[in-house]
Coordinates of C-alpha atoms and ligand atoms in Angstrom, one line a residue:
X27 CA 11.5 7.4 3.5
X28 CA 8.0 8.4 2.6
X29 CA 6.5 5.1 1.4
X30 CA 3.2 6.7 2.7
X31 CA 3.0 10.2 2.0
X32 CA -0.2 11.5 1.1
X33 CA -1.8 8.3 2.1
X34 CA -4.3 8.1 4.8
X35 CA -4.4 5.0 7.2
X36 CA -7.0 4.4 10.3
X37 CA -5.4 2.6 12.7
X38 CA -7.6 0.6 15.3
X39 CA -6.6 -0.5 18.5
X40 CA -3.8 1.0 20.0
X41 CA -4.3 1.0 24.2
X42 CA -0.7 2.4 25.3
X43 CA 2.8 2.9 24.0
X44 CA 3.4 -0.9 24.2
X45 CA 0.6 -1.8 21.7
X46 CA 1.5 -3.3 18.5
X47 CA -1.0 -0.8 16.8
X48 CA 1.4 2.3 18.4
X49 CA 4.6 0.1 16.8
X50 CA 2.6 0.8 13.0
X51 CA 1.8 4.2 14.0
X52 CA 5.2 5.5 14.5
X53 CA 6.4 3.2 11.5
X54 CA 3.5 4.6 9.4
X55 CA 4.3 8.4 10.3
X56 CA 8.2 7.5 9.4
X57 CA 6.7 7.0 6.0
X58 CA 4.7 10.3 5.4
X59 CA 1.2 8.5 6.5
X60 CA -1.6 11.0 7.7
X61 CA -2.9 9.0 10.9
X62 CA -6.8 8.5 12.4
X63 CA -6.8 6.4 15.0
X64 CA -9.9 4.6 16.6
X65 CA -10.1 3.4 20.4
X66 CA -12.4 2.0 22.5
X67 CA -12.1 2.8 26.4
X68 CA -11.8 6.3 27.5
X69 CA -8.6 5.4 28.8
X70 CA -7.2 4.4 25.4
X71 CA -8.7 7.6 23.9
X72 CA -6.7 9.4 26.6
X73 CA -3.3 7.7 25.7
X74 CA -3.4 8.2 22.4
X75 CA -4.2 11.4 22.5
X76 CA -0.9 11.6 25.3
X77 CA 0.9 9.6 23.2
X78 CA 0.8 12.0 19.9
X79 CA 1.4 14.8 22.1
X80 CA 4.5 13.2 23.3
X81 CA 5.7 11.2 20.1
X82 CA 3.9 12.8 17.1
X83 CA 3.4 16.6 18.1
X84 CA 2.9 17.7 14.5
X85 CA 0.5 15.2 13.6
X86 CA -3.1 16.8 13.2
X87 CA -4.9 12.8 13.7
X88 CA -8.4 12.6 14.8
X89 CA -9.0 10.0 17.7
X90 CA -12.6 8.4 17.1
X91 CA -14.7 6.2 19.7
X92 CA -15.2 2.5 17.9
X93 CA -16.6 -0.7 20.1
X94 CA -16.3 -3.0 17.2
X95 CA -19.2 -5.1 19.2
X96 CA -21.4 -2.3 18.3
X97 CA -22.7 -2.0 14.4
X98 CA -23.7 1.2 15.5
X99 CA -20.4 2.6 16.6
X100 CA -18.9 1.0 13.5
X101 CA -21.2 2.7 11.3
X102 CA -20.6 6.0 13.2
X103 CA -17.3 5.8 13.2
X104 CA -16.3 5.1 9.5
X105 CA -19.4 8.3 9.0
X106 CA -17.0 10.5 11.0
X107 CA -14.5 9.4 9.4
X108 CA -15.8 10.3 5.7
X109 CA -16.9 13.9 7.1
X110 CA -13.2 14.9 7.4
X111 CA -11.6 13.3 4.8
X112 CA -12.3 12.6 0.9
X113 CA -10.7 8.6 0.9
X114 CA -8.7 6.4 2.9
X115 CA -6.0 4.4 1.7
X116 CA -5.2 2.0 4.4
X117 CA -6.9 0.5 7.3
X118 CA -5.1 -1.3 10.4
X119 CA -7.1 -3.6 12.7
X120 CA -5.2 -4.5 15.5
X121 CA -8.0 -5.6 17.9
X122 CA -8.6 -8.6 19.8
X123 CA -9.8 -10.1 22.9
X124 CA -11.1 -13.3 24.7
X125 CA -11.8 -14.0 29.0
X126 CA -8.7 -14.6 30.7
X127 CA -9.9 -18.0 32.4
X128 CA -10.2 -19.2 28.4
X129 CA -6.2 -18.5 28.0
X130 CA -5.3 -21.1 30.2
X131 CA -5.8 -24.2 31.1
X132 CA -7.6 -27.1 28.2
X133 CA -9.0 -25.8 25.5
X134 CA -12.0 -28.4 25.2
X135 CA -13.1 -26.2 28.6
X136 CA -13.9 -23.6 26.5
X137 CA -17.7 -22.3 27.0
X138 CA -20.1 -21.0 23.9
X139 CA -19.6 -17.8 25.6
X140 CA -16.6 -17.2 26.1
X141 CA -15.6 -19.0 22.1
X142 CA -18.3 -16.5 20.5
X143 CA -16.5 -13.5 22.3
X144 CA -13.5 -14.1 21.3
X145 CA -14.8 -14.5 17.5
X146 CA -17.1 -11.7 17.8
X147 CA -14.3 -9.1 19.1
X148 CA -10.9 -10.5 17.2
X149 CA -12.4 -12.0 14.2
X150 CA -16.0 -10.9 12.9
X151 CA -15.2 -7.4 14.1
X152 CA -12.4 -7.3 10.6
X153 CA -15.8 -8.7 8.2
X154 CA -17.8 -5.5 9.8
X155 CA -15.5 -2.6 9.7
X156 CA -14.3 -3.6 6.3
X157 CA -17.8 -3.7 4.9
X158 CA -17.9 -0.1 6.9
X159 CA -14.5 1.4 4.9
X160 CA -15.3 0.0 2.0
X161 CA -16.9 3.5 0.6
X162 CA -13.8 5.3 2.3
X163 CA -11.7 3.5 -0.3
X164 CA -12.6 5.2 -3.1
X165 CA -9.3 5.0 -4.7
X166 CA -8.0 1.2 -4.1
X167 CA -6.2 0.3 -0.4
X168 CA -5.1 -2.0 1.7
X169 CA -6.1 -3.4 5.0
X170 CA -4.0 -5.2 7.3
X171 CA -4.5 -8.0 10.3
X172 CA -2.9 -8.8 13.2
X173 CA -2.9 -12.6 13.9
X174 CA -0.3 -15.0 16.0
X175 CA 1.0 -18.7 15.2
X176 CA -1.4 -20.0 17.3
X177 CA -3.8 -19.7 14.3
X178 CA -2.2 -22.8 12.8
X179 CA -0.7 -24.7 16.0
X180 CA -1.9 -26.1 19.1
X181 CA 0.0 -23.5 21.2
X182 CA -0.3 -23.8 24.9
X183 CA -2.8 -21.6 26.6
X184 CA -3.5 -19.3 23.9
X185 CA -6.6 -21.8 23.3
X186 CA -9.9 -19.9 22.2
X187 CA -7.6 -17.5 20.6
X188 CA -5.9 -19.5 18.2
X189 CA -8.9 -20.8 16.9
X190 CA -10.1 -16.9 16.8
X191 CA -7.2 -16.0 15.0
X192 CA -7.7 -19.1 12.3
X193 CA -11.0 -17.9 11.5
X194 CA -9.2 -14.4 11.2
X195 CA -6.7 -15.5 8.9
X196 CA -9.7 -17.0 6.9
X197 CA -11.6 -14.0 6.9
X198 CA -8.6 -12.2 5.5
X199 CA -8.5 -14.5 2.3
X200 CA -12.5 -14.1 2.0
X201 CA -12.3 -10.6 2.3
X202 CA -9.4 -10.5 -0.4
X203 CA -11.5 -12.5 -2.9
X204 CA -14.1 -9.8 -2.4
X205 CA -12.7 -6.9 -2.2
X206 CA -9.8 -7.2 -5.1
X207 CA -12.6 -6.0 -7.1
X208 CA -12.1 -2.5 -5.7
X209 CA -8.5 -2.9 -5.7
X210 CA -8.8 -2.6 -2.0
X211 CA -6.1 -5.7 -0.9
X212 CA -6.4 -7.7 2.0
X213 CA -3.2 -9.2 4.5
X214 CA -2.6 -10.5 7.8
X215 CA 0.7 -10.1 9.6
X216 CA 1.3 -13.5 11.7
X217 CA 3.7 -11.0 14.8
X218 CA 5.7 -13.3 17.3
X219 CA 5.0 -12.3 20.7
X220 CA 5.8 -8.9 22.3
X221 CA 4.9 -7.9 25.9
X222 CA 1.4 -5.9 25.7
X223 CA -1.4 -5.5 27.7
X224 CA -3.2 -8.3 25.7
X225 CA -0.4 -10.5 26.0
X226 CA -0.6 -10.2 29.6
X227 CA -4.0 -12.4 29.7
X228 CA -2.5 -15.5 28.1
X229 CA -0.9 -17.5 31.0
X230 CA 2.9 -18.4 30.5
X231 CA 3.5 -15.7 28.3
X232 CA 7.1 -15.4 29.4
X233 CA 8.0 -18.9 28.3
X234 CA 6.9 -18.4 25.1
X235 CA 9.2 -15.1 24.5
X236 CA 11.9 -17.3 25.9
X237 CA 11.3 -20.5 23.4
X238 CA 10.9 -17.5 20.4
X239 CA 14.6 -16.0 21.9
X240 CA 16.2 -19.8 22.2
X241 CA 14.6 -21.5 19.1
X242 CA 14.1 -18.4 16.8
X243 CA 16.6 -18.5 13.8
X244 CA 17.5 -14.9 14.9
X245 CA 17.4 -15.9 18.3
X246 CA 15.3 -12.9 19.8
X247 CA 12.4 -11.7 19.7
X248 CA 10.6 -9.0 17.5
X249 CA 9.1 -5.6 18.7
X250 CA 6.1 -3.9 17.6
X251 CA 7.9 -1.3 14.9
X252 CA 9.2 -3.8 13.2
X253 CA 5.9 -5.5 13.0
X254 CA 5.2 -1.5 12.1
X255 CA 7.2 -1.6 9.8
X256 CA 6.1 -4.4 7.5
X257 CA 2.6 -3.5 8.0
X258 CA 3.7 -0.2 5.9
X259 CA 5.1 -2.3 3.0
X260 CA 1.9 -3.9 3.0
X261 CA -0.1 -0.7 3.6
X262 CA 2.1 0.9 0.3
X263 CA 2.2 0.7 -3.1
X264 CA 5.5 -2.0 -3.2
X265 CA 3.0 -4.7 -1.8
X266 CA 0.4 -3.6 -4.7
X267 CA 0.3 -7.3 -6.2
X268 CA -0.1 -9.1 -2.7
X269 CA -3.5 -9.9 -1.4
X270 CA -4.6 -12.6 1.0
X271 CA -1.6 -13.1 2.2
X272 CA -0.4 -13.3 5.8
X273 CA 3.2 -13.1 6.7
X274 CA 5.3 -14.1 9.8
X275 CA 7.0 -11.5 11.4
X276 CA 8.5 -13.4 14.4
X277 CA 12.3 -14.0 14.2
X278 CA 12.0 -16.9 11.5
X279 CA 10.6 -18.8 14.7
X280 CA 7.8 -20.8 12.5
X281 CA 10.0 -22.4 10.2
X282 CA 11.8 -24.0 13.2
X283 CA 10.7 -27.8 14.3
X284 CA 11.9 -29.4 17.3
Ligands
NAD304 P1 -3.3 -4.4 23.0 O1 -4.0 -4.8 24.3 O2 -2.3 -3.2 23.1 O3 -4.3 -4.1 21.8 C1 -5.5 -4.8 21.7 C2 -6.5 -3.7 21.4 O4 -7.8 -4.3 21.1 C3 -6.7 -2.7 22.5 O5 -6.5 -1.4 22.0 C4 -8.2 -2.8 22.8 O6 -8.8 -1.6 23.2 C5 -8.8 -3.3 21.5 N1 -10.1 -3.9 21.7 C6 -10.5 -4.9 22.5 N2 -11.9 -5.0 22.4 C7 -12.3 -4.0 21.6 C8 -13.6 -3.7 21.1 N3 -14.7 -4.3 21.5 N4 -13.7 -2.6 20.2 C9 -12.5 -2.0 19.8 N5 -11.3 -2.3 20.2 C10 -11.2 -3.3 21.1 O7 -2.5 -5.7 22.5 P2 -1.7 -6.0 21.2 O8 -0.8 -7.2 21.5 O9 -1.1 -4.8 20.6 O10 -2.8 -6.6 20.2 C11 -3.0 -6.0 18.9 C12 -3.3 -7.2 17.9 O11 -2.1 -7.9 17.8 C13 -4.3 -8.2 18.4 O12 -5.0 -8.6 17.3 C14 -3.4 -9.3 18.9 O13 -4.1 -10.6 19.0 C15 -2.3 -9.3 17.9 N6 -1.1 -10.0 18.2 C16 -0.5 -9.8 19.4 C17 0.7 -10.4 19.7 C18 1.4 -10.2 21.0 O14 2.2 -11.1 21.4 N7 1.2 -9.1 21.7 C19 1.2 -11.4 18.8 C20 0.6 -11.6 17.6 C21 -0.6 -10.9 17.3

């Protein structure tokens, strides 16, 4: 299938073979995409760069340095990024963070610190590299969210993040209304969980992937190429009248009640 061929897609945040952004990266290079990928740590850098070698061997992607806490290394970034290619036609953000002691425990404990990170870094971060792409997008495109179903319920220790990924999902529908005008589309992808190194900081995290395998109307859980997957549809031209949308990928497990 080549869904994506001769589309080029910047995907941001992939840490390790088990992050959700390395689940669209191998989906979007099933589909033709030409890949840059963004990191921040050195380590991440590193594993991508491993990770290619090992998966992707005939990909050419640049890796580029971007702390999305950093205007600076925003504005770089995206600048690289237009020195090596003409456009870009799809943009990935799969970044977010928060203190572990916030992903436990009451939410109402919550500091101002520790609530502002978690906006700054999984939330504000989407408002300042879209306003960075938008140049790159000289041709229309779509960019893509990851959020969780603790944006819209009370969800037990995910706490400072749900309400991070609610003002996400917002931002999504903000940035659609204003960027439509450029035929640059806006979605969020609502994943059920799947084991990653950010998953690891929300205590319980095991209980929740056995409610999503017990209660899910497919009864198991989804992995992070078939979140991959979708996030092509929405990165290709068969989404092309969806914008401000965001879509569950988790096993049917948020129509389910009691
Ligand atoms: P992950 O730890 O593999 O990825 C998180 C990424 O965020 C890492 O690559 C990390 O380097 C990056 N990041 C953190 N701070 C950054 C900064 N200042 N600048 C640039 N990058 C930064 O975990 P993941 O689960 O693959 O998370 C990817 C996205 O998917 C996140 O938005 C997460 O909330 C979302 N999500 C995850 C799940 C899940 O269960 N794993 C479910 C739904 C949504």
């Amino acid at each position: 299938m080549t869904l994506l061929n001769n589309k080029t897609i910047v995907i941001m945040g992939v840490a390790n073979k088990r992050s959700i952004g390395w689940g669209v990266a191998l989906a979007a290079a099933r589909q033709g995409a030409n890949l840059i990928f963004t990191y921040r740590s050195d380590r991440a850098g590193e594993q991508i760069q491993k990770l290619l070698q090992d998966s992707l061997p005939d990909s050419e992607a640049q890796v580029i340095h971007c702390d999305v806490t950093d205007d600076a290394s925003v504005e770089s970034a995206f600048a690289e990024i237009g020195q090596s290619v003409d456009h870009i036609d799809g943009l990935v953000h799969s970044i977010a963070h928060a203190n572990v002691e916030d992903l436990q425990g009451e939410f109402v404990a919550t500091s101002r610190e520790g609530f502002l990170l978690a906006q700054n870094i999984s939330a504000y971060s989407l408002v300042a590299v879209s306003r960075a792409a938008r140049p790159l997008f000289k041709q229309g495109g779509s960019i893509v969210a990851m959020s969780y179903l603790g944006a819209e319920r009370a969800i037990e220790n995910y706490n400072v993040m749900g309400v991070a990924k609610a003002s996400l999902e917002s931002t999504v529908r903000y940035l659609a209304a204003d960027l439509g005008k450029d035929q640059v589309r806006v979605n969020a992808i609502s994943a059920g969980p799947i084991r990653t190194l950010a998953a690891k900081g929300v205590r319980g995290f095991n209980d929740v992937l056995h409610a999503v395998e017990e209660k899910a109307p497919l009864r198991r859980n989804v992995d992070a190429e078939e979140v991959g997957d979708v996030t092509s549809f929405f990165l290709s031209d068969l989404s092309r009248g969806i914008t401000g949308e965001v879509m569950h990928v988790d096993a049917g497990f948020h129509i389910v009640g009691m």
